[in-house]
Amino acid sequence: MAKVTPVGQPSNDGERRAITYLRDHLPDDYRIIHNFELRSGSLWFEVDIALVAPHAVYVIDVKAIHGQIHVAHGRWHPEGRSPFDSPLPKLRQHARTLKGLIEGIPPDLERRKIWVEAVVLLTPSDAHLNDPIGNDKASMLLLEGCEAYFRNPSRLS
């Protein structure tokens, strides 16, 4: 069972469900740090979950969006809801910022090799991302079964 470090409180049921699922499906050498803020220059940003695995750190944005989500021109168009900008460009920037902070800790060769990756985690089982160009799909996971992705260091290179 993964260890959980709450910094703040989950803001919705989707985040609570994701934290519980990851805790229950990942081994005890994984750490879940959730609901915290980091600063990049003068800006602050919120991180839903940072999953610290033995081989990587995953910066996770949790989305509780049901049904089809069509991706077009950098925007997500969920059925029955207003479209919004893809969360991935901002999340990838957050991952770069976190990697910079980790690397800024007093020099340690192993920290400099750390992989930090941005992932959007969709919690509803009926969620489906329709991404014809493929810009977002590689960084999007469904909650059910996502532990296989987080446990697989062989794809990082």
PDB file of C-alpha atoms in Angstrom:
ATOM      1  CA  MET A   1       0.000   0.000   0.000  1.00  0.00           C
ATOM      2  CA  ALA A   2       1.431   3.372  -1.030  1.00  0.00           C
ATOM      3  CA  LYS A   3       2.059   5.967   1.661  1.00  0.00           C
ATOM      4  CA  VAL A   4      -0.085   9.119   1.565  1.00  0.00           C
ATOM      5  CA  THR A   5       1.069  12.569   2.617  1.00  0.00           C
ATOM      6  CA  PRO A   6      -1.823  15.056   2.582  1.00  0.00           C
ATOM      7  CA  VAL A   7      -0.778  18.685   2.381  1.00  0.00           C
ATOM      8  CA  GLY A   8      -4.234  20.089   1.682  1.00  0.00           C
ATOM      9  CA  GLN A   9      -7.673  18.578   1.306  1.00  0.00           C
ATOM     10  CA  PRO A  10      -8.942  17.018  -1.936  1.00  0.00           C
ATOM     11  CA  SER A  11     -11.287  19.456  -3.617  1.00  0.00           C
ATOM     12  CA  ASN A  12     -13.742  16.890  -4.991  1.00  0.00           C
ATOM     13  CA  ASP A  13     -14.807  13.239  -5.008  1.00  0.00           C
ATOM     14  CA  GLY A  14     -12.691  12.523  -8.100  1.00  0.00           C
ATOM     15  CA  GLU A  15      -9.516  13.537  -6.266  1.00  0.00           C
ATOM     16  CA  ARG A  16     -10.511  11.509  -3.194  1.00  0.00           C
ATOM     17  CA  ARG A  17     -11.222   8.490  -5.368  1.00  0.00           C
ATOM     18  CA  ALA A  18      -7.878   8.820  -7.186  1.00  0.00           C
ATOM     19  CA  ILE A  19      -5.880   9.119  -3.951  1.00  0.00           C
ATOM     20  CA  THR A  20      -7.619   6.084  -2.441  1.00  0.00           C
ATOM     21  CA  TYR A  21      -7.210   4.015  -5.602  1.00  0.00           C
ATOM     22  CA  LEU A  22      -3.505   4.825  -5.964  1.00  0.00           C
ATOM     23  CA  ARG A  23      -2.899   4.150  -2.266  1.00  0.00           C
ATOM     24  CA  ASP A  24      -4.596   0.757  -2.471  1.00  0.00           C
ATOM     25  CA  HIS A  25      -3.092  -0.370  -5.796  1.00  0.00           C
ATOM     26  CA  LEU A  26       0.552   0.700  -5.547  1.00  0.00           C
ATOM     27  CA  PRO A  27       3.299  -0.813  -3.360  1.00  0.00           C
ATOM     28  CA  ASP A  28       4.625   0.692  -0.159  1.00  0.00           C
ATOM     29  CA  ASP A  29       7.714   2.202  -1.810  1.00  0.00           C
ATOM     30  CA  TYR A  30       5.442   4.704  -3.611  1.00  0.00           C
ATOM     31  CA  ARG A  31       4.481   8.050  -2.042  1.00  0.00           C
ATOM     32  CA  ILE A  32       1.363  10.083  -2.779  1.00  0.00           C
ATOM     33  CA  ILE A  33       1.612  13.775  -1.920  1.00  0.00           C
ATOM     34  CA  HIS A  34      -1.607  15.590  -2.644  1.00  0.00           C
ATOM     35  CA  ASN A  35      -3.202  19.015  -2.833  1.00  0.00           C
ATOM     36  CA  PHE A  36      -0.255  21.328  -2.504  1.00  0.00           C
ATOM     37  CA  GLU A  37       0.967  24.499  -4.176  1.00  0.00           C
ATOM     38  CA  LEU A  38       4.302  25.293  -5.776  1.00  0.00           C
ATOM     39  CA  ARG A  39       5.650  28.618  -6.911  1.00  0.00           C
ATOM     40  CA  SER A  40       7.193  29.345 -10.278  1.00  0.00           C
ATOM     41  CA  GLY A  41       8.530  32.887 -10.275  1.00  0.00           C
ATOM     42  CA  SER A  42       5.711  35.068  -9.000  1.00  0.00           C
ATOM     43  CA  LEU A  43       2.996  32.555  -9.894  1.00  0.00           C
ATOM     44  CA  TRP A  44       1.560  29.804  -7.707  1.00  0.00           C
ATOM     45  CA  PHE A  45       0.052  26.640  -9.054  1.00  0.00           C
ATOM     46  CA  GLU A  46      -1.842  23.765  -7.466  1.00  0.00           C
ATOM     47  CA  VAL A  47      -0.853  20.129  -7.830  1.00  0.00           C
ATOM     48  CA  ASP A  48      -3.618  17.581  -7.288  1.00  0.00           C
ATOM     49  CA  ILE A  49      -1.227  14.659  -6.796  1.00  0.00           C
ATOM     50  CA  ALA A  50       2.509  14.097  -6.976  1.00  0.00           C
ATOM     51  CA  LEU A  51       3.183  10.376  -7.145  1.00  0.00           C
ATOM     52  CA  VAL A  52       6.755   9.573  -6.159  1.00  0.00           C
ATOM     53  CA  ALA A  53       7.737   6.183  -7.575  1.00  0.00           C
ATOM     54  CA  PRO A  54      11.153   4.545  -7.207  1.00  0.00           C
ATOM     55  CA  HIS A  55      11.919   5.415 -10.844  1.00  0.00           C
ATOM     56  CA  ALA A  56      10.032   8.700 -11.461  1.00  0.00           C
ATOM     57  CA  VAL A  57       7.801  11.465 -10.149  1.00  0.00           C
ATOM     58  CA  TYR A  58       4.382  11.869 -11.762  1.00  0.00           C
ATOM     59  CA  VAL A  59       2.575  15.206 -11.557  1.00  0.00           C
ATOM     60  CA  ILE A  60      -1.086  14.245 -11.812  1.00  0.00           C
ATOM     61  CA  ASP A  61      -4.089  16.408 -12.622  1.00  0.00           C
ATOM     62  CA  VAL A  62      -7.307  14.600 -11.698  1.00  0.00           C
ATOM     63  CA  LYS A  63     -10.369  15.144 -13.884  1.00  0.00           C
ATOM     64  CA  ALA A  64     -13.800  13.699 -13.072  1.00  0.00           C
ATOM     65  CA  ILE A  65     -15.263  14.113 -16.555  1.00  0.00           C
ATOM     66  CA  HIS A  66     -17.850  11.588 -17.733  1.00  0.00           C
ATOM     67  CA  GLY A  67     -18.393  10.438 -21.313  1.00  0.00           C
ATOM     68  CA  GLN A  68     -16.704  11.481 -24.527  1.00  0.00           C
ATOM     69  CA  ILE A  69     -14.078  14.220 -24.513  1.00  0.00           C
ATOM     70  CA  HIS A  70     -13.114  15.377 -27.988  1.00  0.00           C
ATOM     71  CA  VAL A  71      -9.717  17.070 -28.328  1.00  0.00           C
ATOM     72  CA  ALA A  72      -9.357  19.719 -31.023  1.00  0.00           C
ATOM     73  CA  HIS A  73      -7.057  22.698 -31.431  1.00  0.00           C
ATOM     74  CA  GLY A  74      -5.676  22.501 -27.892  1.00  0.00           C
ATOM     75  CA  ARG A  75      -9.105  22.364 -26.267  1.00  0.00           C
ATOM     76  CA  TRP A  76     -11.122  19.623 -24.614  1.00  0.00           C
ATOM     77  CA  HIS A  77     -14.775  19.415 -25.619  1.00  0.00           C
ATOM     78  CA  PRO A  78     -16.577  17.176 -23.101  1.00  0.00           C
ATOM     79  CA  GLU A  79     -20.074  16.107 -24.054  1.00  0.00           C
ATOM     80  CA  GLY A  80     -22.704  18.191 -22.306  1.00  0.00           C
ATOM     81  CA  ARG A  81     -20.197  20.747 -20.970  1.00  0.00           C
ATOM     82  CA  SER A  82     -18.437  23.837 -22.181  1.00  0.00           C
ATOM     83  CA  PRO A  83     -15.046  23.318 -23.817  1.00  0.00           C
ATOM     84  CA  PHE A  84     -11.880  24.313 -21.980  1.00  0.00           C
ATOM     85  CA  ASP A  85      -8.170  24.503 -22.701  1.00  0.00           C
ATOM     86  CA  SER A  86      -6.335  21.209 -22.527  1.00  0.00           C
ATOM     87  CA  PRO A  87      -4.842  20.846 -19.045  1.00  0.00           C
ATOM     88  CA  LEU A  88      -1.648  19.310 -20.426  1.00  0.00           C
ATOM     89  CA  PRO A  89       0.428  22.346 -21.488  1.00  0.00           C
ATOM     90  CA  LYS A  90       0.068  23.901 -18.039  1.00  0.00           C
ATOM     91  CA  LEU A  91       0.591  20.543 -16.317  1.00  0.00           C
ATOM     92  CA  ARG A  92       3.768  19.912 -18.334  1.00  0.00           C
ATOM     93  CA  GLN A  93       5.052  23.305 -17.196  1.00  0.00           C
ATOM     94  CA  HIS A  94       4.284  22.326 -13.590  1.00  0.00           C
ATOM     95  CA  ALA A  95       6.273  19.103 -14.100  1.00  0.00           C
ATOM     96  CA  ARG A  96       9.252  21.105 -15.442  1.00  0.00           C
ATOM     97  CA  THR A  97       9.030  23.458 -12.463  1.00  0.00           C
ATOM     98  CA  LEU A  98       8.927  20.567 -10.002  1.00  0.00           C
ATOM     99  CA  LYS A  99      11.891  18.899 -11.736  1.00  0.00           C
ATOM    100  CA  GLY A 100      13.817  22.172 -11.428  1.00  0.00           C
ATOM    101  CA  LEU A 101      13.026  22.366  -7.723  1.00  0.00           C
ATOM    102  CA  ILE A 102      14.132  18.773  -7.188  1.00  0.00           C
ATOM    103  CA  GLU A 103      17.342  19.373  -9.103  1.00  0.00           C
ATOM    104  CA  GLY A 104      17.938  22.576  -7.139  1.00  0.00           C
ATOM    105  CA  ILE A 105      18.351  20.657  -3.892  1.00  0.00           C
ATOM    106  CA  PRO A 106      22.085  20.374  -3.048  1.00  0.00           C
ATOM    107  CA  PRO A 107      23.796  18.495  -5.871  1.00  0.00           C
ATOM    108  CA  ASP A 108      23.173  14.791  -6.067  1.00  0.00           C
ATOM    109  CA  LEU A 109      23.725  12.891  -9.298  1.00  0.00           C
ATOM    110  CA  GLU A 110      20.736  10.596  -8.733  1.00  0.00           C
ATOM    111  CA  ARG A 111      18.363  13.561  -8.345  1.00  0.00           C
ATOM    112  CA  ARG A 112      19.589  15.009 -11.634  1.00  0.00           C
ATOM    113  CA  LYS A 113      18.582  11.796 -13.417  1.00  0.00           C
ATOM    114  CA  ILE A 114      15.027  11.835 -12.062  1.00  0.00           C
ATOM    115  CA  TRP A 115      12.185  11.582 -14.547  1.00  0.00           C
ATOM    116  CA  VAL A 116       9.244  13.924 -13.909  1.00  0.00           C
ATOM    117  CA  GLU A 117       6.167  13.377 -16.040  1.00  0.00           C
ATOM    118  CA  ALA A 118       2.777  15.083 -16.381  1.00  0.00           C
ATOM    119  CA  VAL A 119      -0.314  12.835 -16.426  1.00  0.00           C
ATOM    120  CA  VAL A 120      -4.039  13.585 -16.522  1.00  0.00           C
ATOM    121  CA  LEU A 121      -6.013  10.951 -14.636  1.00  0.00           C
ATOM    122  CA  LEU A 122      -9.676  10.558 -15.610  1.00  0.00           C
ATOM    123  CA  THR A 123     -11.595   8.995 -12.720  1.00  0.00           C
ATOM    124  CA  PRO A 124     -15.001   8.043 -14.247  1.00  0.00           C
ATOM    125  CA  SER A 125     -15.014   4.583 -15.818  1.00  0.00           C
ATOM    126  CA  ASP A 126     -17.092   5.878 -18.754  1.00  0.00           C
ATOM    127  CA  ALA A 127     -14.612   8.634 -19.694  1.00  0.00           C
ATOM    128  CA  HIS A 128     -13.141   8.407 -23.180  1.00  0.00           C
ATOM    129  CA  LEU A 129     -10.675  10.820 -24.764  1.00  0.00           C
ATOM    130  CA  ASN A 130     -11.142  11.177 -28.511  1.00  0.00           C
ATOM    131  CA  ASP A 131      -7.842  12.709 -29.639  1.00  0.00           C
ATOM    132  CA  PRO A 132      -7.477  12.278 -33.429  1.00  0.00           C
ATOM    133  CA  ILE A 133      -4.087  14.013 -33.619  1.00  0.00           C
ATOM    134  CA  GLY A 134      -2.769  12.334 -30.471  1.00  0.00           C
ATOM    135  CA  ASN A 135      -1.380  15.395 -28.676  1.00  0.00           C
ATOM    136  CA  ASP A 136      -2.995  14.563 -25.318  1.00  0.00           C
ATOM    137  CA  LYS A 137      -3.768  10.834 -25.385  1.00  0.00           C
ATOM    138  CA  ALA A 138      -0.236   9.672 -24.471  1.00  0.00           C
ATOM    139  CA  SER A 139      -0.413  11.641 -21.203  1.00  0.00           C
ATOM    140  CA  MET A 140      -3.944  10.638 -20.236  1.00  0.00           C
ATOM    141  CA  LEU A 141      -4.914   7.616 -18.140  1.00  0.00           C
ATOM    142  CA  LEU A 142      -8.128   6.116 -16.871  1.00  0.00           C
ATOM    143  CA  LEU A 143      -8.097   5.453 -13.138  1.00  0.00           C
ATOM    144  CA  GLU A 144      -8.961   1.752 -13.405  1.00  0.00           C
ATOM    145  CA  GLY A 145      -5.728  -0.045 -14.273  1.00  0.00           C
ATOM    146  CA  CYS A 146      -3.474   3.025 -14.187  1.00  0.00           C
ATOM    147  CA  GLU A 147      -1.180   1.351 -11.656  1.00  0.00           C
ATOM    148  CA  ALA A 148       0.426  -0.689 -14.464  1.00  0.00           C
ATOM    149  CA  TYR A 149       1.535   2.562 -16.124  1.00  0.00           C
ATOM    150  CA  PHE A 150       2.977   3.980 -12.906  1.00  0.00           C
ATOM    151  CA  ARG A 151       4.813   0.736 -12.113  1.00  0.00           C
ATOM    152  CA  ASN A 152       6.510   0.418 -15.512  1.00  0.00           C
ATOM    153  CA  PRO A 153       9.939   2.096 -15.599  1.00  0.00           C
ATOM    154  CA  SER A 154      10.905   0.444 -18.911  1.00  0.00           C
ATOM    155  CA  ARG A 155       9.010   3.030 -20.995  1.00  0.00           C
ATOM    156  CA  LEU A 156      11.044   5.928 -19.560  1.00  0.00           C
ATOM    157  CA  SER A 157      14.057   6.767 -21.675  1.00  0.00           C
TER     158      SER A 157
END
